[in-house]
Each structure stands twice: as C-alpha cells, then as structure tokens.
Amino acid sequence: MTILPLTTLTDEERLFQAAAREFAEKEIRPHVSAMDRDGIFRRDLIAKFFEQGFMGIEIPEAYGGSGGSFFMAITAVEEFSRVDASAGVVIDVQNTLVANALLRWGNEVQKRAFLPRLARDTVGAYALSEAGSGSDAFALQTQSREDGNDYVLNGRKLWITNAQEAGLFIIFATIDRSLGYKGITAFLVDRATPGFTVGKKEDKLGIRASSTCELILDGCRVPRDNILGEIGKGYKVAIETLNEGRIGIAAQMTGLATGALEQALRYAKERKQFGEPIAEFQAIQFQLARLATDVEAARLMTYNAARLKDAGKPFLKEAAMAKYFCSQVAERVASECVEVFGGYGFTKDYPAEKYLRDAKIGKIYEGTSFMQLQTIAKFLLGSS
Amino acid sequence: MKMAVCLKQVPARDAVLRLNSDSTWVREDDVSFEINEPDIYALEEALRLKEKQGGEVVVCTLGPERAAQALKEALAKGADRAMHLHDPAFQNLDAYATARALAAAIRQAAPDLVLTGLQADDDGFAQTGVILAEMLSWDHSTIIMEIQAQERALKVKRELEGGWFQWIEIPLPAVLTIQSGINKPRYATLKGILAAKTKPLQRLGWKELGLDEESLKPHQKITKVFTPPKSGKVEWLEGTPREVAQRLADKLKNEARVI
C-alpha cells in the first residue's frame, strides 16, 4: 500500500478545488463587503451555488446531486471561506448537515422527495438550538404531539443558520419531555407548512451575511411520513450529523485563516515603514511564519478527519480536535492579521477586521470549544 | 459540427517567475500551471457551438506530462475527448514544429473547425494557430470576437485596431484564433469533473502522428530571456493643467502603453 502525503489530492479533487477557488474569487469576492455590511446574502449568488452543484456535493447523481465525496464538500467549504466565511457556512450547512442527515437517516421515499430539491433549488436548515438549550441540546422544549396521522409541533427554535433562505428544515422536537433525550424526534418541515414561521433575524458580530433566525412553531402540522429516522431517535440523528458537521466548521475556519494570512502577507510586502516593506523586518517575518505554521496544522487536521470519514473509519475524536484547534487558529490568525495591518486593520476600509469578526463563531456553533474538549476527554479517558 | 480546440498549459498568472540557469526560459519547477486564458475562451466558444447545434469537441494539447491536467480540466468543462501530444521529441518546439505536430493530430481527428486562443500568455507569439491553418491548407481568421454558424460556413467578427471590428464569412473547414472576452467561460462543475474520468484521453507520440525528426526541427530558438531593466527616467511636463493632463494621457497611452 502506498501511503500518500495528507495533502495529496486526486485529479478530481484538484480540479474541483480549483473550480471552487475560481468561482469564489470571481463570483463571491466582489460582493463580500456589501453583504457583510448589509447582513444579507444575495439570492442570485445562492442560485449560482445551485447551478454549479455546490449545494448537493455529496448527493448521489440518482437524486440529482453531484455524487462527490465528503472530502470534496470540505474542500468547497474551505475555498468559499477563504473568500467569505458566510458563503462557507451556507454550503456547509446544506452539505454536511442537511443533505448528510437525509442521506444517512432518510428512507427511500424521503430521499426521493427531498434530495433532488436540495440539489436543485432548496436551501436547507438544521434546527436544534433553543433559547434555553444550546450546549445542553437535549433539554429542548419544542413539543410534538401525535394527532391522527400527523404530529403537531409547538415551540421556538433559535439561532438557525440559513433560515431566512431555507425551504426545508430539519426540526428537533420532543414527543414527551419526561423521556429526556429518548423523546427527541427529527422532523422534515417544509417552509410553507401552516403554523411554521421564520421569525426575527439576528444582527450579528460576524458571518453577518449568513442568516441566523428564530423559528416559531405554532400548531405546525407535519405528516408522520416526515419523521427523519425513528420516533425517539432524534438524538442520534442530531449527534451523528453534528459529528460530521464539526469537520465542516474546521474547514470553514481553515479557509478563513488561509484568507486572513494571504491578506497579511500581501499587505506586509506593500506597507513601508522605516524605508522598507514591513515584511523585511524579522519580527513580522516570524509572526507570519508562526501563523502559516498554524494554518498548515489546521489544514492537516481537517483533511485527516475528512479522509477518515470518507474511509469509513472512526473520526469523532479527530473531528472534535479539528474543530477545536481550527477555530483557535482562525481567531489567532485573523487577530494578528489585524495587527499586521495596524491602524488600517482596525477600520472597515480594509479586509482584516472582518476575518476577526467572522472567526469568533467558530468556537461557539456546532458545539462550543468546551463541548469539543469534553468529547476529546471522553476518548482519552475511555468514559464515553 | 465537429470541432477541435487546441490549448496550451502556461504558468499561472499569479506565479512568481524566476529564470532558469541559462536564462532561456522560466524555472518551471517553481510554478503552477493553468490553461492559457485565450484558449479557455476558445474552448467555451466550442462548447457553446456544440450546445447550439450538436457535434463533438475534441481538445488537443502538446506538452509534457503535466499538460494532461489542462486536458482533464477541458474534459470536465464538457469536451468529449482529448488528444495529448506527448513525446520526449516534443521538448522545446517552436511554433512551426508545434503547429506541424498539431496539424498531424487535427488530420486524425478530422474536425470541421479548429478553435484556439489568439496567442499564448507565456511566449505571446500568436503564431501556432495561423501556421496550423497553413499546414492544413484551411482558411483562417484571427482575433475573433463573435461566431455565427451558417450552412458549411461561418460569419465571424474580427477585432481590428482602434476599436474597429470587421465581419467576414469564412468557409469550413477553418481555423479561428479567439480573443479573450468573446464569452463568459463556465466553471467546471463537480458532475462534469467526475464525468470526465470516463472520457477518452489519447496520448500520441511522434510515431503515432506519422512525423519524422526532420519535421520537428525548430526554425527559431530562444537565446535569452530577461526581465526588463528598470530605468529611473523622469520627465517634467510643463504648461497649463489642461495641457499637462493631455500630454500625460498621450504619453501614458502611446509611449508607456499603460492605458
């Protein structure tokens, strides 16, 4: 068996990475600043994501998708996030959470009904968090009551990524709070369902273009056929999907850090002080060298976790480590990128400060850094 | 219509170029490569013609092992099959010999139309396409900005100097050299990339092309490559602001050729 370096790409992966990079540079880059300022993700851009197949990377061709690998999804998230972390999370949630959950847990009827839509024109969202349940996800309060052939959902979901644009939602609710996590059930809910409303959109520090909204479920009637997985097994759907999602966030943070580092490198070569470019000073050189090393390590961890997942090997610990580490790297690189830019970096006229604002979410969503450490520690101590 | 697109792999636009030890070319080990930009437009134009009226698009390149990447990218974008002219004898060919090898491949593919970029971004000769047409004894037209297909002929728009254009009719078979900006090239989709795996990529050496060593003999040779020397020339323009601005604009346009 030939062991290849971790960063070796197949011809297909290399072509896809190049296409994703070119697309991000030409189609996303011109809109990044305005979308961040306005807190709106352009619909025409999302339409292009669909057109180019970025919204159904892993969905098999039989269901209208591209038939790619998890690694390819990760590559696209990384390349998009290098230009805009908001664009990165739009395709990340679609691919690594929503399509992924349907592929893993959907029955054939559900796959035929929903996967072609996700590949063609429907943005998906994943609704687990509530005002009172973040890290303690299974303390969720949203209820689902059986009523004939339907379930009636009541409650509120909070901080739901992509909700503003989404047409399909995976909503986690409990059939009986007294059952604890064993009551949790996942439902596929169409946006047009009566009793379902997308509520207030958050005004955020970072990834401002990506929408984050409240969902209001008020007598929202969902047919029994739309239960994803089994009744009372929603916790498994949630946990296992998020395990893979973490690699997606690691890729988003790696891409962001790469983008920030590139900006810092370019500026360090342009900016002159004391009669020469600041890149000529050893202090700046060492700073950049440290950051580049961090980015390299982040990429290796992300790729390894993604390769493990594609190989069907255990990857939970590596995924948690990658997300934990890459979100730290992103924040550090983005923060020092601001410093390389100096006073200019502190203003919105330069790209540095946006990377820093965008990086902050990496330690928070899809499992906080503490939750990642808890997962890692369980593996170390064998107490899972 | 059966079409062939000749493309070249050149150093990437953002590559940092350094000269090789004998100053005859850049050090290729250091740089990443991509498809020559005008050739991307030529490929896109062929794909659009195919989508409009059916047919086949064959892509063809002459180059070392790495050049297969360019062909795979073209297949991923929608070309049907590829011909890779690859042989140790093909190293350091000039435009004449390159065109001779390409002509042999084009005769095998027997297309109705050959499209290629008007020039390569690396050496900028703008020779291969027109020499190829002469070797095939086909009509050709250069710097094409629009193509309208007709029965056994094409109506094409040529770019002339000073913002002028010219429409001409050209019978088939023909060779057209395409100007950048004629269309908006597509991105390779993942579906296309994965589909390209099963498309034929034929590798042809000089023997398969029926060439002999004599025909590959270069007619020209690069003796020296160098970066333009920096000069610190300063010129003061005097007069009213309007006069100075006019003269500055004139100099930038006609002397420095930067605007």
PDB file of C-alpha atoms in Angstrom, chain A residues 46-210:
ATOM      1  CA  ILE A  46     -27.228  31.177  -3.891  1.00  0.00           C
ATOM      2  CA  ALA A  47     -28.833  30.436  -7.264  1.00  0.00           C
ATOM      3  CA  LYS A  48     -25.322  30.203  -8.721  1.00  0.00           C
ATOM      4  CA  PHE A  49     -24.282  27.844  -5.908  1.00  0.00           C
ATOM      5  CA  PHE A  50     -27.102  25.530  -7.026  1.00  0.00           C
ATOM      6  CA  GLU A  51     -26.283  25.944 -10.713  1.00  0.00           C
ATOM      7  CA  GLN A  52     -22.663  24.946 -10.128  1.00  0.00           C
ATOM      8  CA  GLY A  53     -23.558  21.959  -7.958  1.00  0.00           C
ATOM      9  CA  PHE A  54     -22.151  23.351  -4.692  1.00  0.00           C
ATOM     10  CA  MET A  55     -25.413  22.688  -2.824  1.00  0.00           C
ATOM     11  CA  GLY A  56     -25.587  18.957  -3.452  1.00  0.00           C
ATOM     12  CA  ILE A  57     -21.976  17.857  -3.455  1.00  0.00           C
ATOM     13  CA  GLU A  58     -22.483  14.507  -1.740  1.00  0.00           C
ATOM     14  CA  ILE A  59     -25.995  13.859  -3.022  1.00  0.00           C
ATOM     15  CA  PRO A  60     -25.758  10.935  -5.483  1.00  0.00           C
ATOM     16  CA  GLU A  61     -26.475  11.635  -9.153  1.00  0.00           C
ATOM     17  CA  ALA A  62     -29.549   9.387  -8.948  1.00  0.00           C
ATOM     18  CA  TYR A  63     -31.078  12.044  -6.670  1.00  0.00           C
ATOM     19  CA  GLY A  64     -29.933  14.941  -8.825  1.00  0.00           C
ATOM     20  CA  GLY A  65     -26.721  15.721  -6.955  1.00  0.00           C
ATOM     21  CA  SER A  66     -23.079  15.711  -7.998  1.00  0.00           C
ATOM     22  CA  GLY A  67     -22.078  12.385  -6.461  1.00  0.00           C
ATOM     23  CA  GLY A  68     -18.937  13.724  -4.775  1.00  0.00           C
ATOM     24  CA  SER A  69     -17.213  12.747  -1.554  1.00  0.00           C
ATOM     25  CA  PHE A  70     -17.318  14.266   1.922  1.00  0.00           C
ATOM     26  CA  PHE A  71     -13.769  15.476   1.323  1.00  0.00           C
ATOM     27  CA  MET A  72     -14.974  17.401  -1.707  1.00  0.00           C
ATOM     28  CA  ALA A  73     -17.683  19.071   0.353  1.00  0.00           C
ATOM     29  CA  ILE A  74     -14.986  20.049   2.848  1.00  0.00           C
ATOM     30  CA  THR A  75     -12.818  21.413   0.038  1.00  0.00           C
ATOM     31  CA  ALA A  76     -15.627  23.649  -1.201  1.00  0.00           C
ATOM     32  CA  VAL A  77     -16.336  24.940   2.321  1.00  0.00           C
ATOM     33  CA  GLU A  78     -12.644  25.734   2.766  1.00  0.00           C
ATOM     34  CA  GLU A  79     -12.319  27.527  -0.571  1.00  0.00           C
ATOM     35  CA  PHE A  80     -15.506  29.555  -0.097  1.00  0.00           C
ATOM     36  CA  SER A  81     -14.497  30.504   3.459  1.00  0.00           C
ATOM     37  CA  ARG A  82     -11.116  31.696   2.251  1.00  0.00           C
ATOM     38  CA  VAL A  83     -13.085  34.433   0.500  1.00  0.00           C
ATOM     39  CA  ASP A  84     -16.132  34.700   2.764  1.00  0.00           C
ATOM     40  CA  ALA A  85     -16.938  32.608   5.836  1.00  0.00           C
ATOM     41  CA  SER A  86     -20.649  33.391   5.363  1.00  0.00           C
ATOM     42  CA  ALA A  87     -20.620  31.789   1.924  1.00  0.00           C
ATOM     43  CA  GLY A  88     -18.726  28.915   3.504  1.00  0.00           C
ATOM     44  CA  VAL A  89     -21.397  28.274   6.114  1.00  0.00           C
ATOM     45  CA  VAL A  90     -24.234  28.466   3.568  1.00  0.00           C
ATOM     46  CA  ILE A  91     -22.854  25.472   1.685  1.00  0.00           C
ATOM     47  CA  ASP A  92     -21.552  23.834   4.852  1.00  0.00           C
ATOM     48  CA  VAL A  93     -24.974  23.566   6.494  1.00  0.00           C
ATOM     49  CA  GLN A  94     -26.546  22.437   3.225  1.00  0.00           C
ATOM     50  CA  ASN A  95     -23.993  19.694   2.587  1.00  0.00           C
ATOM     51  CA  THR A  96     -22.602  18.492   5.899  1.00  0.00           C
ATOM     52  CA  LEU A  97     -25.776  18.813   7.972  1.00  0.00           C
ATOM     53  CA  VAL A  98     -28.999  18.782   5.974  1.00  0.00           C
ATOM     54  CA  ALA A  99     -28.170  16.625   2.945  1.00  0.00           C
ATOM     55  CA  ASN A 100     -25.953  14.491   5.145  1.00  0.00           C
ATOM     56  CA  ALA A 101     -28.756  13.815   7.657  1.00  0.00           C
ATOM     57  CA  LEU A 102     -31.160  12.894   4.858  1.00  0.00           C
ATOM     58  CA  LEU A 103     -28.638  10.590   3.210  1.00  0.00           C
ATOM     59  CA  ARG A 104     -27.884   8.877   6.494  1.00  0.00           C
ATOM     60  CA  TRP A 105     -31.340   8.721   8.071  1.00  0.00           C
ATOM     61  CA  GLY A 106     -33.900   9.322   5.329  1.00  0.00           C
ATOM     62  CA  ASN A 107     -35.968   6.465   3.953  1.00  0.00           C
ATOM     63  CA  GLU A 108     -36.192   5.962   0.191  1.00  0.00           C
ATOM     64  CA  VAL A 109     -39.430   7.948  -0.122  1.00  0.00           C
ATOM     65  CA  GLN A 110     -37.938  10.881   1.787  1.00  0.00           C
ATOM     66  CA  LYS A 111     -34.727  10.766  -0.226  1.00  0.00           C
ATOM     67  CA  ARG A 112     -36.655  10.849  -3.489  1.00  0.00           C
ATOM     68  CA  ALA A 113     -38.829  13.668  -2.244  1.00  0.00           C
ATOM     69  CA  PHE A 114     -36.216  15.944  -0.706  1.00  0.00           C
ATOM     70  CA  LEU A 115     -32.722  15.266  -2.052  1.00  0.00           C
ATOM     71  CA  PRO A 116     -33.444  16.443  -5.628  1.00  0.00           C
ATOM     72  CA  ARG A 117     -34.877  19.663  -4.188  1.00  0.00           C
ATOM     73  CA  LEU A 118     -31.801  20.217  -2.029  1.00  0.00           C
ATOM     74  CA  ALA A 119     -29.566  19.673  -5.063  1.00  0.00           C
ATOM     75  CA  ARG A 120     -31.690  21.847  -7.379  1.00  0.00           C
ATOM     76  CA  ASP A 121     -33.136  24.889  -5.632  1.00  0.00           C
ATOM     77  CA  THR A 122     -33.995  24.427  -1.966  1.00  0.00           C
ATOM     78  CA  VAL A 123     -31.774  25.687   0.844  1.00  0.00           C
ATOM     79  CA  GLY A 124     -31.900  23.501   3.943  1.00  0.00           C
ATOM     80  CA  ALA A 125     -31.623  24.441   7.609  1.00  0.00           C
ATOM     81  CA  TYR A 126     -30.972  22.415  10.719  1.00  0.00           C
ATOM     82  CA  ALA A 127     -32.938  23.426  13.797  1.00  0.00           C
ATOM     83  CA  LEU A 128     -31.728  22.038  17.107  1.00  0.00           C
ATOM     84  CA  SER A 129     -30.921  25.005  19.395  1.00  0.00           C
ATOM     85  CA  GLU A 130     -33.424  26.833  21.535  1.00  0.00           C
ATOM     86  CA  ALA A 131     -33.223  29.830  23.852  1.00  0.00           C
ATOM     87  CA  GLY A 132     -32.753  27.529  26.853  1.00  0.00           C
ATOM     88  CA  SER A 133     -30.846  24.700  25.196  1.00  0.00           C
ATOM     89  CA  GLY A 134     -27.548  25.323  23.483  1.00  0.00           C
ATOM     90  CA  SER A 135     -24.781  23.003  24.651  1.00  0.00           C
ATOM     91  CA  ASP A 136     -27.452  21.176  26.656  1.00  0.00           C
ATOM     92  CA  ALA A 137     -29.166  20.423  23.352  1.00  0.00           C
ATOM     93  CA  PHE A 138     -31.431  17.647  24.561  1.00  0.00           C
ATOM     94  CA  ALA A 139     -33.089  19.847  27.143  1.00  0.00           C
ATOM     95  CA  LEU A 140     -35.052  21.256  24.215  1.00  0.00           C
ATOM     96  CA  GLN A 141     -38.655  22.231  24.884  1.00  0.00           C
ATOM     97  CA  THR A 142     -40.277  22.197  21.426  1.00  0.00           C
ATOM     98  CA  GLN A 143     -43.043  19.656  21.577  1.00  0.00           C
ATOM     99  CA  SER A 144     -44.534  17.304  19.035  1.00  0.00           C
ATOM    100  CA  ARG A 145     -47.961  15.869  19.795  1.00  0.00           C
ATOM    101  CA  GLU A 146     -49.348  12.925  17.845  1.00  0.00           C
ATOM    102  CA  ASP A 147     -52.668  13.692  16.209  1.00  0.00           C
ATOM    103  CA  GLY A 148     -54.055  11.093  13.822  1.00  0.00           C
ATOM    104  CA  ASN A 149     -51.549  10.616  11.041  1.00  0.00           C
ATOM    105  CA  ASP A 150     -49.768  13.837  11.880  1.00  0.00           C
ATOM    106  CA  TYR A 151     -47.601  15.356  14.518  1.00  0.00           C
ATOM    107  CA  VAL A 152     -48.333  18.859  15.718  1.00  0.00           C
ATOM    108  CA  LEU A 153     -45.262  20.912  16.627  1.00  0.00           C
ATOM    109  CA  ASN A 154     -45.251  23.774  19.111  1.00  0.00           C
ATOM    110  CA  GLY A 155     -42.287  25.777  20.349  1.00  0.00           C
ATOM    111  CA  ARG A 156     -39.446  28.035  19.280  1.00  0.00           C
ATOM    112  CA  LYS A 157     -36.051  27.402  17.768  1.00  0.00           C
ATOM    113  CA  LEU A 158     -33.229  29.918  17.977  1.00  0.00           C
ATOM    114  CA  TRP A 159     -30.034  30.746  16.017  1.00  0.00           C
ATOM    115  CA  ILE A 160     -30.998  28.719  12.968  1.00  0.00           C
ATOM    116  CA  THR A 161     -28.395  29.171  10.225  1.00  0.00           C
ATOM    117  CA  ASN A 162     -29.711  29.729   6.657  1.00  0.00           C
ATOM    118  CA  ALA A 163     -33.299  30.027   7.983  1.00  0.00           C
ATOM    119  CA  GLN A 164     -34.035  33.213   6.026  1.00  0.00           C
ATOM    120  CA  GLU A 165     -33.331  31.495   2.697  1.00  0.00           C
ATOM    121  CA  ALA A 166     -34.291  27.930   3.584  1.00  0.00           C
ATOM    122  CA  GLY A 167     -37.232  25.998   2.141  1.00  0.00           C
ATOM    123  CA  LEU A 168     -36.670  22.801   4.123  1.00  0.00           C
ATOM    124  CA  PHE A 169     -35.979  22.493   7.832  1.00  0.00           C
ATOM    125  CA  ILE A 170     -34.889  19.560   9.956  1.00  0.00           C
ATOM    126  CA  ILE A 171     -36.556  20.349  13.269  1.00  0.00           C
ATOM    127  CA  PHE A 172     -35.849  18.537  16.507  1.00  0.00           C
ATOM    128  CA  ALA A 173     -38.750  18.265  18.956  1.00  0.00           C
ATOM    129  CA  THR A 174     -39.669  16.033  21.857  1.00  0.00           C
ATOM    130  CA  ILE A 175     -42.691  13.748  21.925  1.00  0.00           C
ATOM    131  CA  ASP A 176     -42.529  13.668  25.720  1.00  0.00           C
ATOM    132  CA  ARG A 177     -40.267  15.836  27.856  1.00  0.00           C
ATOM    133  CA  SER A 178     -40.297  13.268  30.666  1.00  0.00           C
ATOM    134  CA  LEU A 179     -38.470  10.832  28.391  1.00  0.00           C
ATOM    135  CA  GLY A 180     -35.413  13.102  28.280  1.00  0.00           C
ATOM    136  CA  TYR A 181     -33.191  12.600  25.220  1.00  0.00           C
ATOM    137  CA  LYS A 182     -35.175   9.464  24.320  1.00  0.00           C
ATOM    138  CA  GLY A 183     -38.175  11.621  23.455  1.00  0.00           C
ATOM    139  CA  ILE A 184     -36.356  13.637  20.830  1.00  0.00           C
ATOM    140  CA  THR A 185     -37.539  13.194  17.259  1.00  0.00           C
ATOM    141  CA  ALA A 186     -36.394  14.784  13.996  1.00  0.00           C
ATOM    142  CA  PHE A 187     -38.985  16.155  11.554  1.00  0.00           C
ATOM    143  CA  LEU A 188     -38.657  17.317   7.963  1.00  0.00           C
ATOM    144  CA  VAL A 189     -40.657  20.524   7.738  1.00  0.00           C
ATOM    145  CA  ASP A 190     -41.408  22.458   4.577  1.00  0.00           C
ATOM    146  CA  ARG A 191     -41.305  26.221   4.942  1.00  0.00           C
ATOM    147  CA  ALA A 192     -44.841  26.515   3.551  1.00  0.00           C
ATOM    148  CA  THR A 193     -46.332  24.389   6.331  1.00  0.00           C
ATOM    149  CA  PRO A 194     -49.158  26.255   8.147  1.00  0.00           C
ATOM    150  CA  GLY A 195     -48.136  27.132  11.684  1.00  0.00           C
ATOM    151  CA  PHE A 196     -44.484  27.492  10.717  1.00  0.00           C
ATOM    152  CA  THR A 197     -42.919  30.948  10.688  1.00  0.00           C
ATOM    153  CA  VAL A 198     -39.383  32.214  10.339  1.00  0.00           C
ATOM    154  CA  GLY A 199     -39.012  34.902  12.997  1.00  0.00           C
ATOM    155  CA  LYS A 200     -36.505  37.557  13.902  1.00  0.00           C
ATOM    156  CA  LYS A 201     -33.173  37.596  12.127  1.00  0.00           C
ATOM    157  CA  GLU A 202     -30.187  38.196  14.409  1.00  0.00           C
ATOM    158  CA  ASP A 203     -27.920  41.211  13.924  1.00  0.00           C
ATOM    159  CA  LYS A 204     -24.554  39.575  14.453  1.00  0.00           C
ATOM    160  CA  LEU A 205     -20.889  40.342  15.136  1.00  0.00           C
ATOM    161  CA  GLY A 206     -19.599  38.122  12.347  1.00  0.00           C
ATOM    162  CA  ILE A 207     -20.691  35.961   9.416  1.00  0.00           C
ATOM    163  CA  ARG A 208     -23.236  38.735   9.059  1.00  0.00           C
ATOM    164  CA  ALA A 209     -24.347  37.807   5.545  1.00  0.00           C
ATOM    165  CA  SER A 210     -25.359  34.337   6.646  1.00  0.00           C
TER     166      SER A 210
END
